[in-house]
Amino acid sequence: MLETFPNLEDFDLVGTKHFVLHDDKPIWGLDEAVDRYKEISKFLVLDRFHDQFASRALLFGDQELEIFRKRMRAYRDRRLRDDLKIAMTCFDKRRDDQEDFYEDNEYQVTPLWQPHRAFSPEDQFGIFYKKLNEYGVYSFFAADDDKTYHSYYRSDASFSNQSVLMP
């Protein structure tokens, strides 16, 4: 097997890593892909226990790990953005005009215009997604040209640290 595939990269039918989504129709058949990934599985098992490779701790290089981290961040950010939108839809549908706070079994939505926060021209809401124990901030800004701009951030429990979600 090592003579046929001396490097892990030699298995790569797609030309990139298996965890990257592809929109194009492949030029190889499904049966070929299944056979190739069976070979990859064998190779990884043998690679892990073969004396020649025993000192190697990682099966993937730094570049591959970086690609994987970026894909996972994009996936997590997309999932959180979708959840923030759902939480705000629930908030808008069920909130009482007298009460700005909203909570159900999945989400907790809190307005973030308390006096101790820094001024922002945007209306901001802190959202706790209970199922995944994740925090986010949704904000919107109504501009003079009748356009509304929406922003989504990953945050912490205090809603003070924010990082923009990847598109």
PDB file of N, CA and C in Angstrom, residues 101-151:
ATOM      1  N   PHE A 101     -37.398  41.962  27.624  1.00  0.00           N
ATOM      2  CA  PHE A 101     -36.711  40.700  27.831  1.00  0.00           C
ATOM      3  C   PHE A 101     -37.539  39.547  27.256  1.00  0.00           C
ATOM      4  N   TYR A 102     -36.876  38.553  26.670  1.00  0.00           N
ATOM      5  CA  TYR A 102     -37.588  37.389  26.130  1.00  0.00           C
ATOM      6  C   TYR A 102     -36.818  36.126  26.493  1.00  0.00           C
ATOM      7  N   GLU A 103     -37.556  35.066  26.858  1.00  0.00           N
ATOM      8  CA  GLU A 103     -36.924  33.779  27.133  1.00  0.00           C
ATOM      9  C   GLU A 103     -37.906  32.656  26.831  1.00  0.00           C
ATOM     10  N   ASP A 104     -37.372  31.592  26.222  1.00  0.00           N
ATOM     11  CA  ASP A 104     -38.128  30.358  26.032  1.00  0.00           C
ATOM     12  C   ASP A 104     -37.181  29.194  26.335  1.00  0.00           C
ATOM     13  N   ASN A 105     -37.521  27.989  25.903  1.00  0.00           N
ATOM     14  CA  ASN A 105     -36.689  26.818  26.209  1.00  0.00           C
ATOM     15  C   ASN A 105     -35.347  26.821  25.487  1.00  0.00           C
ATOM     16  N   GLU A 106     -35.255  27.584  24.380  1.00  0.00           N
ATOM     17  CA  GLU A 106     -34.029  27.569  23.584  1.00  0.00           C
ATOM     18  C   GLU A 106     -33.206  28.853  23.661  1.00  0.00           C
ATOM     19  N   TYR A 107     -33.881  29.999  23.793  1.00  0.00           N
ATOM     20  CA  TYR A 107     -33.188  31.282  23.681  1.00  0.00           C
ATOM     21  C   TYR A 107     -33.533  32.207  24.840  1.00  0.00           C
ATOM     22  N   GLN A 108     -32.588  33.081  25.101  1.00  0.00           N
ATOM     23  CA  GLN A 108     -32.810  34.182  26.025  1.00  0.00           C
ATOM     24  C   GLN A 108     -32.316  35.443  25.307  1.00  0.00           C
ATOM     25  N   VAL A 109     -33.184  36.436  25.163  1.00  0.00           N
ATOM     26  CA  VAL A 109     -32.853  37.664  24.442  1.00  0.00           C
ATOM     27  C   VAL A 109     -32.959  38.843  25.414  1.00  0.00           C
ATOM     28  N   THR A 110     -31.888  39.615  25.476  1.00  0.00           N
ATOM     29  CA  THR A 110     -31.816  40.759  26.379  1.00  0.00           C
ATOM     30  C   THR A 110     -31.392  42.003  25.603  1.00  0.00           C
ATOM     31  N   PRO A 111     -32.116  43.102  25.723  1.00  0.00           N
ATOM     32  CA  PRO A 111     -31.650  44.339  25.078  1.00  0.00           C
ATOM     33  C   PRO A 111     -30.363  44.823  25.745  1.00  0.00           C
ATOM     34  N   LEU A 112     -29.478  45.404  24.953  1.00  0.00           N
ATOM     35  CA  LEU A 112     -28.177  45.822  25.483  1.00  0.00           C
ATOM     36  C   LEU A 112     -28.023  47.334  25.519  1.00  0.00           C
ATOM     37  N   TRP A 113     -29.047  48.027  25.912  1.00  0.00           N
ATOM     38  CA  TRP A 113     -28.916  49.481  26.015  1.00  0.00           C
ATOM     39  C   TRP A 113     -28.894  49.939  27.468  1.00  0.00           C
ATOM     40  N   GLN A 114     -28.186  49.187  28.298  1.00  0.00           N
ATOM     41  CA  GLN A 114     -28.032  49.571  29.695  1.00  0.00           C
ATOM     42  C   GLN A 114     -27.054  50.730  29.812  1.00  0.00           C
ATOM     43  N   PRO A 115     -27.168  51.513  30.872  1.00  0.00           N
ATOM     44  CA  PRO A 115     -26.319  52.701  31.048  1.00  0.00           C
ATOM     45  C   PRO A 115     -24.820  52.401  31.118  1.00  0.00           C
ATOM     46  N   HIS A 116     -24.431  51.222  31.595  1.00  0.00           N
ATOM     47  CA  HIS A 116     -23.008  50.927  31.761  1.00  0.00           C
ATOM     48  C   HIS A 116     -22.309  50.537  30.448  1.00  0.00           C
ATOM     49  N   ARG A 117     -23.065  50.353  29.390  1.00  0.00           N
ATOM     50  CA  ARG A 117     -22.469  49.986  28.097  1.00  0.00           C
ATOM     51  C   ARG A 117     -22.064  51.241  27.327  1.00  0.00           C
ATOM     52  N   ALA A 118     -21.082  51.076  26.471  1.00  0.00           N
ATOM     53  CA  ALA A 118     -20.647  52.188  25.617  1.00  0.00           C
ATOM     54  C   ALA A 118     -21.760  52.514  24.621  1.00  0.00           C
ATOM     55  N   PHE A 119     -21.861  53.788  24.273  1.00  0.00           N
ATOM     56  CA  PHE A 119     -22.897  54.224  23.338  1.00  0.00           C
ATOM     57  C   PHE A 119     -22.677  53.596  21.968  1.00  0.00           C
ATOM     58  N   SER A 120     -23.764  53.207  21.348  1.00  0.00           N
ATOM     59  CA  SER A 120     -23.747  52.707  19.979  1.00  0.00           C
ATOM     60  C   SER A 120     -25.012  53.207  19.290  1.00  0.00           C
ATOM     61  N   PRO A 121     -24.903  53.652  18.052  1.00  0.00           N
ATOM     62  CA  PRO A 121     -26.114  54.082  17.341  1.00  0.00           C
ATOM     63  C   PRO A 121     -26.995  52.902  16.927  1.00  0.00           C
ATOM     64  N   GLU A 122     -26.477  51.709  17.096  1.00  0.00           N
ATOM     65  CA  GLU A 122     -27.230  50.504  16.742  1.00  0.00           C
ATOM     66  C   GLU A 122     -28.070  50.049  17.930  1.00  0.00           C
ATOM     67  N   ASP A 123     -29.195  49.410  17.639  1.00  0.00           N
ATOM     68  CA  ASP A 123     -29.943  48.709  18.678  1.00  0.00           C
ATOM     69  C   ASP A 123     -29.322  47.325  18.780  1.00  0.00           C
ATOM     70  N   GLN A 124     -28.886  46.959  19.976  1.00  0.00           N
ATOM     71  CA  GLN A 124     -28.194  45.693  20.172  1.00  0.00           C
ATOM     72  C   GLN A 124     -28.949  44.805  21.144  1.00  0.00           C
ATOM     73  N   PHE A 125     -28.900  43.499  20.853  1.00  0.00           N
ATOM     74  CA  PHE A 125     -29.546  42.499  21.697  1.00  0.00           C
ATOM     75  C   PHE A 125     -28.557  41.376  21.970  1.00  0.00           C
ATOM     76  N   GLY A 126     -28.437  41.014  23.242  1.00  0.00           N
ATOM     77  CA  GLY A 126     -27.618  39.873  23.623  1.00  0.00           C
ATOM     78  C   GLY A 126     -28.479  38.621  23.596  1.00  0.00           C
ATOM     79  N   ILE A 127     -27.954  37.574  23.000  1.00  0.00           N
ATOM     80  CA  ILE A 127     -28.730  36.339  22.849  1.00  0.00           C
ATOM     81  C   ILE A 127     -27.920  35.166  23.387  1.00  0.00           C
ATOM     82  N   PHE A 128     -28.565  34.387  24.247  1.00  0.00           N
ATOM     83  CA  PHE A 128     -27.975  33.156  24.769  1.00  0.00           C
ATOM     84  C   PHE A 128     -28.709  31.993  24.131  1.00  0.00           C
ATOM     85  N   TYR A 129     -27.976  31.152  23.409  1.00  0.00           N
ATOM     86  CA  TYR A 129     -28.554  29.955  22.791  1.00  0.00           C
ATOM     87  C   TYR A 129     -28.263  28.789  23.738  1.00  0.00           C
ATOM     88  N   LYS A 130     -29.274  28.366  24.461  1.00  0.00           N
ATOM     89  CA  LYS A 130     -29.118  27.411  25.561  1.00  0.00           C
ATOM     90  C   LYS A 130     -28.621  26.042  25.098  1.00  0.00           C
ATOM     91  N   LYS A 131     -29.144  25.567  23.984  1.00  0.00           N
ATOM     92  CA  LYS A 131     -28.818  24.212  23.517  1.00  0.00           C
ATOM     93  C   LYS A 131     -27.311  24.029  23.305  1.00  0.00           C
ATOM     94  N   LEU A 132     -26.662  25.028  22.729  1.00  0.00           N
ATOM     95  CA  LEU A 132     -25.233  24.931  22.447  1.00  0.00           C
ATOM     96  C   LEU A 132     -24.367  25.746  23.409  1.00  0.00           C
ATOM     97  N   ASN A 133     -25.017  26.397  24.391  1.00  0.00           N
ATOM     98  CA  ASN A 133     -24.302  27.212  25.366  1.00  0.00           C
ATOM     99  C   ASN A 133     -23.421  28.259  24.666  1.00  0.00           C
ATOM    100  N   GLU A 134     -24.026  28.961  23.693  1.00  0.00           N
ATOM    101  CA  GLU A 134     -23.310  29.983  22.941  1.00  0.00           C
ATOM    102  C   GLU A 134     -23.993  31.339  23.107  1.00  0.00           C
ATOM    103  N   TYR A 135     -23.175  32.375  23.043  1.00  0.00           N
ATOM    104  CA  TYR A 135     -23.666  33.738  23.190  1.00  0.00           C
ATOM    105  C   TYR A 135     -23.391  34.513  21.906  1.00  0.00           C
ATOM    106  N   GLY A 136     -24.322  35.379  21.572  1.00  0.00           N
ATOM    107  CA  GLY A 136     -24.138  36.221  20.405  1.00  0.00           C
ATOM    108  C   GLY A 136     -24.814  37.561  20.596  1.00  0.00           C
ATOM    109  N   VAL A 137     -24.459  38.488  19.734  1.00  0.00           N
ATOM    110  CA  VAL A 137     -25.063  39.807  19.742  1.00  0.00           C
ATOM    111  C   VAL A 137     -25.616  40.075  18.355  1.00  0.00           C
ATOM    112  N   TYR A 138     -26.880  40.477  18.323  1.00  0.00           N
ATOM    113  CA  TYR A 138     -27.517  40.909  17.081  1.00  0.00           C
ATOM    114  C   TYR A 138     -27.712  42.412  17.195  1.00  0.00           C
ATOM    115  N   SER A 139     -27.379  43.138  16.137  1.00  0.00           N
ATOM    116  CA  SER A 139     -27.629  44.578  16.154  1.00  0.00           C
ATOM    117  C   SER A 139     -28.155  45.020  14.801  1.00  0.00           C
ATOM    118  N   PHE A 140     -28.894  46.118  14.853  1.00  0.00           N
ATOM    119  CA  PHE A 140     -29.359  46.695  13.589  1.00  0.00           C
ATOM    120  C   PHE A 140     -29.304  48.207  13.680  1.00  0.00           C
ATOM    121  N   PHE A 141     -29.164  48.798  12.521  1.00  0.00           N
ATOM    122  CA  PHE A 141     -29.068  50.239  12.415  1.00  0.00           C
ATOM    123  C   PHE A 141     -29.976  50.683  11.282  1.00  0.00           C
ATOM    124  N   ALA A 142     -30.902  51.570  11.571  1.00  0.00           N
ATOM    125  CA  ALA A 142     -31.797  52.131  10.556  1.00  0.00           C
ATOM    126  C   ALA A 142     -31.187  53.444  10.071  1.00  0.00           C
ATOM    127  N   ALA A 143     -30.723  53.450   8.838  1.00  0.00           N
ATOM    128  CA  ALA A 143     -30.046  54.624   8.284  1.00  0.00           C
ATOM    129  C   ALA A 143     -31.063  55.627   7.742  1.00  0.00           C
ATOM    130  N   ASP A 144     -30.570  56.811   7.435  1.00  0.00           N
ATOM    131  CA  ASP A 144     -31.427  57.876   6.917  1.00  0.00           C
ATOM    132  C   ASP A 144     -32.021  57.547   5.545  1.00  0.00           C
ATOM    133  N   ASP A 145     -31.357  56.657   4.811  1.00  0.00           N
ATOM    134  CA  ASP A 145     -31.847  56.314   3.472  1.00  0.00           C
ATOM    135  C   ASP A 145     -32.862  55.164   3.499  1.00  0.00           C
ATOM    136  N   ASP A 146     -33.482  54.944   4.640  1.00  0.00           N
ATOM    137  CA  ASP A 146     -34.493  53.884   4.838  1.00  0.00           C
ATOM    138  C   ASP A 146     -33.928  52.474   4.674  1.00  0.00           C
ATOM    139  N   LYS A 147     -32.641  52.327   4.742  1.00  0.00           N
ATOM    140  CA  LYS A 147     -32.026  51.005   4.728  1.00  0.00           C
ATOM    141  C   LYS A 147     -31.766  50.586   6.163  1.00  0.00           C
ATOM    142  N   THR A 148     -31.890  49.293   6.412  1.00  0.00           N
ATOM    143  CA  THR A 148     -31.580  48.752   7.727  1.00  0.00           C
ATOM    144  C   THR A 148     -30.374  47.827   7.583  1.00  0.00           C
ATOM    145  N   TYR A 149     -29.397  48.023   8.441  1.00  0.00           N
ATOM    146  CA  TYR A 149     -28.182  47.214   8.420  1.00  0.00           C
ATOM    147  C   TYR A 149     -28.182  46.295   9.629  1.00  0.00           C
ATOM    148  N   HIS A 150     -27.911  45.007   9.385  1.00  0.00           N
ATOM    149  CA  HIS A 150     -27.919  43.999  10.437  1.00  0.00           C
ATOM    150  C   HIS A 150     -26.487  43.501  10.657  1.00  0.00           C
ATOM    151  N   SER A 151     -26.121  43.273  11.908  1.00  0.00           N
ATOM    152  CA  SER A 151     -24.796  42.750  12.248  1.00  0.00           C
ATOM    153  C   SER A 151     -24.954  41.603  13.243  1.00  0.00           C
TER     154      SER A 151
END
